[in-house]
Coordinates of C-alpha atoms and ligand atoms in Angstrom, one line a residue:
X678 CA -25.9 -52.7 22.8
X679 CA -24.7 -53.9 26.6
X680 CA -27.5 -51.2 27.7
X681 CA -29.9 -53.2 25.7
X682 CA -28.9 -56.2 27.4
X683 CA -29.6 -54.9 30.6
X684 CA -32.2 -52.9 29.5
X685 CA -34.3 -56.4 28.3
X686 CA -32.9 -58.0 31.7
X687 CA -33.9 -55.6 34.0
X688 CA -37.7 -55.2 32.6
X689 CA -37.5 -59.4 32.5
X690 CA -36.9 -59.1 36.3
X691 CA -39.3 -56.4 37.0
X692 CA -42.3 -58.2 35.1
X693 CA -41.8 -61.2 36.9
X694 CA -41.4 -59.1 40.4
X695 CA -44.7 -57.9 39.7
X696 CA -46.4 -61.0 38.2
X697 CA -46.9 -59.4 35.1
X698 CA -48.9 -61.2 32.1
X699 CA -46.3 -63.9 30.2
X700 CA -46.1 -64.2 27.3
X701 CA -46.1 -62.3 23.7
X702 CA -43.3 -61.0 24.1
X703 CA -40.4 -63.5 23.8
X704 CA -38.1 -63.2 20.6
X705 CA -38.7 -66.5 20.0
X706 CA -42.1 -67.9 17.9
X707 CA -41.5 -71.4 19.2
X708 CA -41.5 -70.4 23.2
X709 CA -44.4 -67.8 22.6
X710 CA -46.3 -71.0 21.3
X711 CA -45.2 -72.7 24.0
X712 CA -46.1 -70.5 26.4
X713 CA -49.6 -70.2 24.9
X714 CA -50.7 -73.1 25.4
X715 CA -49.5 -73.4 29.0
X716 CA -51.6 -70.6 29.4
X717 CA -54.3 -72.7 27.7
X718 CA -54.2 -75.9 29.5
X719 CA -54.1 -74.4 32.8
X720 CA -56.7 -74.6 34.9
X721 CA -58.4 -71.5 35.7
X722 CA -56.7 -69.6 32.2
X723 CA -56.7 -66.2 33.3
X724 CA -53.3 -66.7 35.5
X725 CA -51.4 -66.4 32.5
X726 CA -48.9 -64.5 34.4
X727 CA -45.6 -64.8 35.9
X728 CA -46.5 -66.2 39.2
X729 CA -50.0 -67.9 37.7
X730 CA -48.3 -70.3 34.7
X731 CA -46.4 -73.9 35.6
X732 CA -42.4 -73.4 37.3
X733 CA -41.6 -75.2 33.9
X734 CA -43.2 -72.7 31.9
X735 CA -42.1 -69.1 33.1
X736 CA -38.1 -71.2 34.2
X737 CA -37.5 -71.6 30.2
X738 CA -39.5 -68.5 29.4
X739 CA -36.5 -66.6 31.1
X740 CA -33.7 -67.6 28.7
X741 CA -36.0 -67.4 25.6
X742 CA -37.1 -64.3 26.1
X743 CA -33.5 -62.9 27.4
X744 CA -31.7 -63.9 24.4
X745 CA -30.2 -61.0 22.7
X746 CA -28.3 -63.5 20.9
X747 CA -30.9 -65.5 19.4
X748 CA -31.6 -64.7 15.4
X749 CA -34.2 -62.0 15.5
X750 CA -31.8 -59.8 18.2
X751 CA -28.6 -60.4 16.4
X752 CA -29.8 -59.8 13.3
X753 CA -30.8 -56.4 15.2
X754 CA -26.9 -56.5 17.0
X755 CA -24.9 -58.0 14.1
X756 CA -22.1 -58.1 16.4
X757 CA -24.0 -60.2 19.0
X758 CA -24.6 -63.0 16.7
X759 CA -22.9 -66.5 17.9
X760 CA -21.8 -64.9 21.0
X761 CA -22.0 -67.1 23.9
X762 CA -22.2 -65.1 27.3
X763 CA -21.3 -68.0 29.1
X764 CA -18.1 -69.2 27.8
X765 CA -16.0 -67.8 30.5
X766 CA -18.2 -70.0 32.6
X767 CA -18.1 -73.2 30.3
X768 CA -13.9 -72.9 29.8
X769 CA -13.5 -72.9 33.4
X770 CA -15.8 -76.1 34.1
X771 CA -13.4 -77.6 31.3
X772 CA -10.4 -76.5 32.6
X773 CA -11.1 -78.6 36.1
X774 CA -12.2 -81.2 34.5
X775 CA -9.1 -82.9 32.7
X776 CA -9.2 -85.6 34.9
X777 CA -12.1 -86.9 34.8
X778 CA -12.0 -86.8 31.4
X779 CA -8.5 -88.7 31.0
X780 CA -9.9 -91.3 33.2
X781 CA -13.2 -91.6 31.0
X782 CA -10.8 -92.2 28.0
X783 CA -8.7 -94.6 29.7
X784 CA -12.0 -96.5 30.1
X785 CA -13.1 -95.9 26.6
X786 CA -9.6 -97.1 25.3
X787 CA -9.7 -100.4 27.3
X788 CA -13.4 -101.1 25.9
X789 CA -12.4 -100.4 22.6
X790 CA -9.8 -102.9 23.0
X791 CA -11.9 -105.5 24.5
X792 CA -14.8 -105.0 21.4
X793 CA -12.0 -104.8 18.8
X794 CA -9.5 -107.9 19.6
X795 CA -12.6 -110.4 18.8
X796 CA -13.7 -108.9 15.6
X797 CA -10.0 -108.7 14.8
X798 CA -9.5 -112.4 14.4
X799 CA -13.0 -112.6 12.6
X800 CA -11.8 -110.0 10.1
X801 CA -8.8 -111.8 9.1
X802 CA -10.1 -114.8 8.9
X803 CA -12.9 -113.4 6.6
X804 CA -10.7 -110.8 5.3
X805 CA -12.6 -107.5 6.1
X806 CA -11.6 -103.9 6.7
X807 CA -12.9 -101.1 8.2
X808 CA -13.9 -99.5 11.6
X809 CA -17.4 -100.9 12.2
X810 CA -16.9 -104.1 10.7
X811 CA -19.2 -106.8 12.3
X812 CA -17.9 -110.2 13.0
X813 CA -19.4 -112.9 11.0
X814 CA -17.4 -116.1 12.0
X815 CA -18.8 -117.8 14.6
X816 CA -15.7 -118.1 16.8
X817 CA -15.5 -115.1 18.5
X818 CA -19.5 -114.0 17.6
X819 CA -20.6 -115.2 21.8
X820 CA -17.1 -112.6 23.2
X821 CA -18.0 -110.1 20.6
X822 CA -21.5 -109.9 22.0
X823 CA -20.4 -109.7 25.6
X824 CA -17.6 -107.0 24.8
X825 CA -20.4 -104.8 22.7
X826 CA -22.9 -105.4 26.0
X827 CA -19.9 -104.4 28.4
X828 CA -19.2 -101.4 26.1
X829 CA -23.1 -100.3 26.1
X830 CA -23.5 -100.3 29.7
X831 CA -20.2 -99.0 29.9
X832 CA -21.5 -96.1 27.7
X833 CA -24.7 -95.1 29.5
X834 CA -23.0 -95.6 32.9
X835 CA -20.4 -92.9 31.9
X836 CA -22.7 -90.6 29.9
X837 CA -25.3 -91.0 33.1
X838 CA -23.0 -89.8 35.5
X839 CA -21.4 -87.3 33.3
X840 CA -24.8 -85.6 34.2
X841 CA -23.5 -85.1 37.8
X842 CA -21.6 -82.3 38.5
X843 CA -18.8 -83.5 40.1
X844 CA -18.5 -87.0 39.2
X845 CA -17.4 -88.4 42.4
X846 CA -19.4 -91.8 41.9
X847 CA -17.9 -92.0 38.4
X848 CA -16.3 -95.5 38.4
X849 CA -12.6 -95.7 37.7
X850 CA -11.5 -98.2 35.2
X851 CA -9.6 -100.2 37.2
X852 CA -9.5 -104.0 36.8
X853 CA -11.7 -104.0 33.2
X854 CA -8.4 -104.6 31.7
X855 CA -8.3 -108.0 33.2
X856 CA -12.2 -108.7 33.1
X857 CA -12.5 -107.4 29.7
X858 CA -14.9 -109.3 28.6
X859 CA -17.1 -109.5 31.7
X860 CA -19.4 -107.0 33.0
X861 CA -17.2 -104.8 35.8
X862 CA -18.2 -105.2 39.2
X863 CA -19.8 -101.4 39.3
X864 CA -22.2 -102.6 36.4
X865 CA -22.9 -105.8 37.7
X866 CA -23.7 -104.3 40.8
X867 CA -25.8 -101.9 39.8
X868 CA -27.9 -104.3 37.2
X869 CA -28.3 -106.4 40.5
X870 CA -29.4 -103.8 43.1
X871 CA -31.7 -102.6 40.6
X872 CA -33.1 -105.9 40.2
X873 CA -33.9 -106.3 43.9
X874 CA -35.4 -103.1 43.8
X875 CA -37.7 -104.2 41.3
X876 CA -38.1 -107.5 42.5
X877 CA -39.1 -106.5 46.2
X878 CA -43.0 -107.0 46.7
X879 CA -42.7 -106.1 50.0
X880 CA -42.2 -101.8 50.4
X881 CA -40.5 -102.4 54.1
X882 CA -37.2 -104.7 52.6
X883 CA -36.6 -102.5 49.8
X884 CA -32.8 -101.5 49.3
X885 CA -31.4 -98.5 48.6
X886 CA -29.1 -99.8 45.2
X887 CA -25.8 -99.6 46.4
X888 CA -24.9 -98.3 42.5
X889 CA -26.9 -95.0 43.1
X890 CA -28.8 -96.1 40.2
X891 CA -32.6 -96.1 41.4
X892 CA -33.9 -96.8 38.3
X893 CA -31.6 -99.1 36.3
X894 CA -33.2 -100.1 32.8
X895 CA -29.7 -100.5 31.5
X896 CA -30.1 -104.4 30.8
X897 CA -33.5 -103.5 28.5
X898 CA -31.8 -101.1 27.0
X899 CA -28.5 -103.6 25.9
X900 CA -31.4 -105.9 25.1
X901 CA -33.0 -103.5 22.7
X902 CA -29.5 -102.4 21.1
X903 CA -28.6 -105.9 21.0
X904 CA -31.5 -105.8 18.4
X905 CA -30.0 -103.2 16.1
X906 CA -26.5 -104.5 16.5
X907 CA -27.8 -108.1 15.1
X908 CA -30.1 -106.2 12.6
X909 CA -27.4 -104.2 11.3
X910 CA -25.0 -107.4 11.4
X911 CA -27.9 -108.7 8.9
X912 CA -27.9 -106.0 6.7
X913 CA -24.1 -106.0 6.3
X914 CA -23.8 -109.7 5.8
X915 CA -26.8 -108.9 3.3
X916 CA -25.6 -105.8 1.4
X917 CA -22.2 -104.8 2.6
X918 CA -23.3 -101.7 4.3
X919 CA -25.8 -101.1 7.2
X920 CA -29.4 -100.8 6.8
X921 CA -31.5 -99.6 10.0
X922 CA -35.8 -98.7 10.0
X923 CA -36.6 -98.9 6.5
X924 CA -34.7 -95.5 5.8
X925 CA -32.3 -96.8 3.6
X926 CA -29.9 -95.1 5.8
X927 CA -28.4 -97.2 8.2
X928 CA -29.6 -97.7 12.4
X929 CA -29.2 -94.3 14.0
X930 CA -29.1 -93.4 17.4
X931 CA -30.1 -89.7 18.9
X932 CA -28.9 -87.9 21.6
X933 CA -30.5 -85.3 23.1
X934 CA -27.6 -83.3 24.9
X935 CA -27.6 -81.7 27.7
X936 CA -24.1 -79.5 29.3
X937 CA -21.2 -79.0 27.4
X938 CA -17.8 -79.7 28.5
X939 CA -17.2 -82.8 30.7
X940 CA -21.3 -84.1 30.1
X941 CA -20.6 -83.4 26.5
X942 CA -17.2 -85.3 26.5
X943 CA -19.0 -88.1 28.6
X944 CA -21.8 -88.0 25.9
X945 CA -19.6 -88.6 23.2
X946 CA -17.8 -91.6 24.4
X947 CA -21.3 -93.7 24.5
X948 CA -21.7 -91.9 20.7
X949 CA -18.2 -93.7 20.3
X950 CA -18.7 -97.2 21.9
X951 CA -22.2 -97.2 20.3
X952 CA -20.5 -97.0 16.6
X953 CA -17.9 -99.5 17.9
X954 CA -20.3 -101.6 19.6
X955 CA -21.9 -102.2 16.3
X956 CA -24.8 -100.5 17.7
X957 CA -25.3 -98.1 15.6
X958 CA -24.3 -96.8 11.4
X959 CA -24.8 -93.0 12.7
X960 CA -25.4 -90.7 15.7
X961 CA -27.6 -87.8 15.2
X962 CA -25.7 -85.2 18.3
X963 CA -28.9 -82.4 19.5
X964 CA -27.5 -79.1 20.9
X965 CA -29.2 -75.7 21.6
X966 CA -29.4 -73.1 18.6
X967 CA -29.0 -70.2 21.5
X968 CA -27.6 -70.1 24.8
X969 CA -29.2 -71.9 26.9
X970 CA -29.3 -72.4 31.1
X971 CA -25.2 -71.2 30.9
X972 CA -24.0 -74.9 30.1
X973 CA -26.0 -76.5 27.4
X974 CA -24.1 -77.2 24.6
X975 CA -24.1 -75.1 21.4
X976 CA -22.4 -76.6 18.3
X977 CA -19.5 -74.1 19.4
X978 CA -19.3 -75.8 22.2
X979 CA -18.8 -78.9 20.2
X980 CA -15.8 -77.5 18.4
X981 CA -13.9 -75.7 21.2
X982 CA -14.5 -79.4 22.8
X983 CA -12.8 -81.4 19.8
X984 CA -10.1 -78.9 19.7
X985 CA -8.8 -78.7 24.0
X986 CA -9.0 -83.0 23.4
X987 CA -6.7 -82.9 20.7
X988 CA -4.4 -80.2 22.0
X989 CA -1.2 -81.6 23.6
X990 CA -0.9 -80.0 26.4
X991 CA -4.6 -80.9 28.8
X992 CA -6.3 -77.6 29.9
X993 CA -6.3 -76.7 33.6
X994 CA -2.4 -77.6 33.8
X995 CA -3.2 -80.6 36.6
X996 CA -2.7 -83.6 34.4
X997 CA 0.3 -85.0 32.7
X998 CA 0.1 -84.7 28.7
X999 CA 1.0 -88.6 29.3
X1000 CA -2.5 -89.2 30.4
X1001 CA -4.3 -86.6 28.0
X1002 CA -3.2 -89.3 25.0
X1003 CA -6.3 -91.5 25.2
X1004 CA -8.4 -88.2 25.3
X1005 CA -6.1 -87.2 21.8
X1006 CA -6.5 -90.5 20.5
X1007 CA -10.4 -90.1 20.7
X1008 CA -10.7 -87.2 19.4
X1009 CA -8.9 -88.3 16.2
X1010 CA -11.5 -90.4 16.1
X1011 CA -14.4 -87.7 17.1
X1012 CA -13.3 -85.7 14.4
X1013 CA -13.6 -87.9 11.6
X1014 CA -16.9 -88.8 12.8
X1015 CA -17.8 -85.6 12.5
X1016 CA -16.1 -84.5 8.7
X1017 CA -18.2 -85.7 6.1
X1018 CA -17.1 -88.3 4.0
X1019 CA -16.7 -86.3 0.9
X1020 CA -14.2 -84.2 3.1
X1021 CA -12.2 -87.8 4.3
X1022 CA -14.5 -88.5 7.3
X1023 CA -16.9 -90.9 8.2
X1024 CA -19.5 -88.8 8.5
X1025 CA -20.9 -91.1 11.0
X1026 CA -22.1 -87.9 13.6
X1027 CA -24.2 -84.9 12.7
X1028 CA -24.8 -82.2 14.6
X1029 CA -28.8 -80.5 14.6
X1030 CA -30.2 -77.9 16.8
X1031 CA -34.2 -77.6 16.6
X1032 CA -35.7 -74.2 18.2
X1033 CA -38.1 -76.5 20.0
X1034 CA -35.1 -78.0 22.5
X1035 CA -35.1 -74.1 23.9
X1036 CA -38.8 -73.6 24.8
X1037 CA -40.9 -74.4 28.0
X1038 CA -42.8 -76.9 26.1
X1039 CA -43.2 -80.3 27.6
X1040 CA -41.8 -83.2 25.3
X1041 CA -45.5 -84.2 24.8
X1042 CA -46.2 -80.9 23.6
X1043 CA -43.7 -81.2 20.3
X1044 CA -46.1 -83.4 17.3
X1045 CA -48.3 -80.6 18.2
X1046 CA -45.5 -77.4 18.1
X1047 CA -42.7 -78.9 16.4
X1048 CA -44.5 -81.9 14.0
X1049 CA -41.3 -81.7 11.8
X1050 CA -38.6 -82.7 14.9
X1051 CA -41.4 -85.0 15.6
X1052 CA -41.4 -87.0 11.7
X1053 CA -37.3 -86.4 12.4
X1054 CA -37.1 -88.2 15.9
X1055 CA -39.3 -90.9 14.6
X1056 CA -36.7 -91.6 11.7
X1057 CA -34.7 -92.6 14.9
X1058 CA -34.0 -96.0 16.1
X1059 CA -33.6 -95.1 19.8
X1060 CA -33.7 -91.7 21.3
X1061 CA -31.4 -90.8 24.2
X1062 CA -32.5 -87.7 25.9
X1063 CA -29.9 -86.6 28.3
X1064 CA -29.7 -84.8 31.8
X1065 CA -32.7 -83.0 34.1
X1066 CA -34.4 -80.4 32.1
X1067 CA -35.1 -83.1 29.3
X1068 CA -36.0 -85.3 32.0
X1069 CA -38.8 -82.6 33.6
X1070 CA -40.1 -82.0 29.5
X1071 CA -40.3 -85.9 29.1
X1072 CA -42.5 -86.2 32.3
X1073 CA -44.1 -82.9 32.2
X1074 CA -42.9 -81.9 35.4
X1075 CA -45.5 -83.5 37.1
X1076 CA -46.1 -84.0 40.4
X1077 CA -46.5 -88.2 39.7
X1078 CA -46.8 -90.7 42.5
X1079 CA -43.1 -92.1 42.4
X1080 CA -44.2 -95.2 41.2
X1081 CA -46.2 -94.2 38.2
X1082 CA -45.0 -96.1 34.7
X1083 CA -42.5 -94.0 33.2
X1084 CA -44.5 -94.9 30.0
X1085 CA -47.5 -93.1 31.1
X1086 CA -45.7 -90.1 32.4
X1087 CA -44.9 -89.6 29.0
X1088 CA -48.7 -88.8 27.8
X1089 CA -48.2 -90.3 24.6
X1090 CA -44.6 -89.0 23.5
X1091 CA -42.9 -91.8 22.0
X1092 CA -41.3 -90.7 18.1
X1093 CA -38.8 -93.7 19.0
X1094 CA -37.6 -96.1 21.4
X1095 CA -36.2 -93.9 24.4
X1096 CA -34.3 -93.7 27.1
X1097 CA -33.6 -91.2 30.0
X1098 CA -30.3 -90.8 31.5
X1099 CA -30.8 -88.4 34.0
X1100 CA -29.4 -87.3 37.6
X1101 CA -31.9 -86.2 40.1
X1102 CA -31.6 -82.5 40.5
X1103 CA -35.7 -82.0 40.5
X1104 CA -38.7 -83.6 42.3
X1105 CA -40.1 -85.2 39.7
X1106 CA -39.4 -88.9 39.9
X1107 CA -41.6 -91.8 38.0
X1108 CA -41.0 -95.8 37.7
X1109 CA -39.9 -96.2 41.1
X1110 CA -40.1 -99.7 42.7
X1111 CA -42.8 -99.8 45.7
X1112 CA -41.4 -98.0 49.0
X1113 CA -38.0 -97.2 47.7
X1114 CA -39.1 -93.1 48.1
X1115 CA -39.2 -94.3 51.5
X1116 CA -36.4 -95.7 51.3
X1117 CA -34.8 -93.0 49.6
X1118 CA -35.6 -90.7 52.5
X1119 CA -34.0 -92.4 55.2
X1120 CA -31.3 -92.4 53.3
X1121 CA -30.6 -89.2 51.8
X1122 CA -33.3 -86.5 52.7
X1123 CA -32.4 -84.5 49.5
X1124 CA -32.4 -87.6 47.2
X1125 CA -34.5 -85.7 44.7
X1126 CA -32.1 -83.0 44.2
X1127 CA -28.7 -83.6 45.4
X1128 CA -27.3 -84.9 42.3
X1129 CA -26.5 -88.2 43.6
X1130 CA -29.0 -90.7 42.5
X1131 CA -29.4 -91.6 38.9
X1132 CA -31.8 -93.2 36.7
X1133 CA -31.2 -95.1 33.2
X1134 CA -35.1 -95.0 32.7
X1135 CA -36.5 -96.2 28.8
X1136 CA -39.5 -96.9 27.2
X1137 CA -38.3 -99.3 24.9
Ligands
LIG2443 O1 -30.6 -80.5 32.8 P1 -29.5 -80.5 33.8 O2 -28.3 -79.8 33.3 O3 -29.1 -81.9 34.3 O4 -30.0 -79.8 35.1 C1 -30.5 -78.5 35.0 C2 -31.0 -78.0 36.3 O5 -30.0 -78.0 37.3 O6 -31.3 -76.8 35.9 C3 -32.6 -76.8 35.6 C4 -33.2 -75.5 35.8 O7 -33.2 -75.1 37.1 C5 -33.3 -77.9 36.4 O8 -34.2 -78.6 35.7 C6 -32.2 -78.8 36.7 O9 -32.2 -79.1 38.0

């Protein structure tokens, strides 16, 4: 079985060493369709080999087609089936990253705090229970509003930089306790640099954003949430219960993961503060089915995450059990999210895994591979697709001018509202504001790929 393994590895390595034909070969349907039509669209279509098809295409070929561990191999290799070859990897990353993680739930906690002490009063003076309760008094309606705003950008500026390796620009939490209800300076700041960016019609004065944020849509997107929240505040006042799109079923948000472990925790705090934002009735979570680039997140990933955050002890053995108790105390939470309600839980989160997510196809690509996650996704009220890979599908991995329209980088994929939130780890970069590339590259010569810029890019 290991000699398979190798076996498969070893011709993988050779075929591409030679420049082989791709393609035909994967164990996968879904990436050999993929790769098909790379082959197709290319230009001259006889290169339809290792060296000849896109960096995109023959990148996520590798993992398709290496997978012993994907369904038609393990049904081959029983004992094969659900293993995850990179866990050793995945459980170390965890184990150094207790901190961070503590200090995201710290956050978290004092958000939560700030969104629930308005609808507190509203509730008893109106008399309602429940988690995601919406405040219908008029009181405290204009500080509920600001907290759920506060808690949104909150949200996307933690699961943004949960996207970065090593979180060093990750904002501590300090002084939000005080300015509760009042945008941090971190997220003012980077709403404002942004802004200038945007704003600056002459290429020679643009700033670099102090926030690292070089494409900050984080405002539009609180605008466009705002939207749900009131819609969904509607439907309660209406009919007692949430009613989103016309489904019958509630607003739902989608995210599309990207790593496991600290991205994943980072991930599910915006999940959180989304549901009690008011935001949002349900979050649909999107892992991998297989193993996929060593750190995306498979729903065991999920699990051995829910089950380290509610363990007393934190892993790694660097931080106090004191400060792993907002990290317990979300999880809690996480975990009835996750139960369905027939088994005491809210059932607000589910967890999907669509063979499409582990293929080289572009995000454009999908009503034409993968209609049905296409009809699914478009069910959605907003979709947020998470990390670099997804951001390289969404824009094709094309060589853009900086400043194209992240709108027509798309080439017509929109199932939903989106967003993007994405650190730069690639050179593929659109919606930038006139001469901040140039801007960029004074400043950091590696801007595209260092992992220290970020983008909260939508089209809304
Ligand atoms: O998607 P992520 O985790 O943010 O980044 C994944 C990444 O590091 O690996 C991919 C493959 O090399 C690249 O697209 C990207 O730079």
């Amino acid at each position: 079985m290991i000699q398979d393994v190798e076996a498969e590895t070893a011709r993988l390595v050779g075929a591409a060493a030679a420049n082989d034909g791709l393609g035909g070969e994967a164990l996968l349907d879904a990436a050999n369709a993929a790769v098909e039509l790379a082959a197709a669209r290319q230009p001259a279509p006889a290169s339809r080999t290792w060296l000849g098809l896109p960096w995109l295409t023959v990148e996520c070929y590798i993992p398709c087609n290496s997978s012993v561990f994907a369904p038609p191999s393990a049904q081959r290799h029983p004992s094969l089936a659900g293993l995850d070859p990179f866990r050793r990897q995945k459980d170390a990353a965890w184990g150094k990253s207790a901190g961070a993680a503590a200090d995201m739930a710290a956050e978290v906690q004092m958000l939560l705090r700030a969104l629930h002490s308005p609808a507190d009063h509203v509730r008893a003076a109106d008399g309602q229970q429940g988690p995601h309760q919406q405040p219908t008094g008029g009181i405290d309606a204009a500080s509920a509003t600001a907290a759920a705003r506060l808690a949104v950008l909150a949200g996307l500026r933690i699961a943004l930089w949960g996207n970065k390796a090593d979180l060093s620009l990750l904002a501590g939490a300090a002084g939000l306790e005080e300015h509760h209800l009042a945008a941090p300076p971190e997220v003012a700041a980077a709403v404002g640099a942004s802004t200038a960016a945007a704003d600056a019609a002459d290429a020679s004065t643009v700033a670099v954003p102090a926030s690292h944020i070089i494409v900050d849509e984080g405002e539009a997107v609180w605008e466009a949430m705002a939207s749900l929240r009131a819609r969904r505040a509607a439907s309660v006042g209406d009919r007692g219960d949430g009613d989103g799109n016309g489904d019958g079923d509630g607003v739902r948000v989608d995210i599309v993961l990207d790593n496991s472990g600290l991205e994943l925790f980072a991930d599910l705090c915006l999940a959180d503060l989304l549901l009690e934002a008011g935001v949002a009735d349900r979050v649909v979570l999107h892992g991998k089915a297989i193993p996929w680039f060593v750190s995306d997140t498979l729903r065991g990933d999920l699990e051995g995450l829910l089950g380290s955050c509610e363990a007393s002890q934190p892993p790694g053995g660097q931080v106090p059990a004191a400060a792993w108790e907002p990290v317990r105390a979300l999880a809690a939470r996480w975990r009835r999210h996750l139960a369905p309600t027939s088994a005491g839980g809210t059932g607000a989160w589910s967890w999907a895994a669509h063979s499409f997510w582990t293929t080289p196809a572009p995000f454009a690509w999908m009503s034409e591979l993968a209609p049905e996650l296409y009809n699914d996704l478009s069910g959605s009220d907003l979709v947020i697709f998470k990390g670099d890979l997804n951001y390289r599908k969404l824009t094709h991995d094309c060589r853009w001018p900086h400043t194209t329209p992240f709108v027509e980088s798309l080439q017509g994929f929109r199932p939903a509202p989106l967003v993007a939130l994405r650190t730069l780890k690639a050179d593929v970069a659109v919606g930038l504001a006139p001469g901040l590339d140039s801007a960029l590259d004074a400043a950091d010569a590696d801007w595209l790929v260092d992992g220290k810029w970020g983008m909260v890019q939508a089209a809304l």
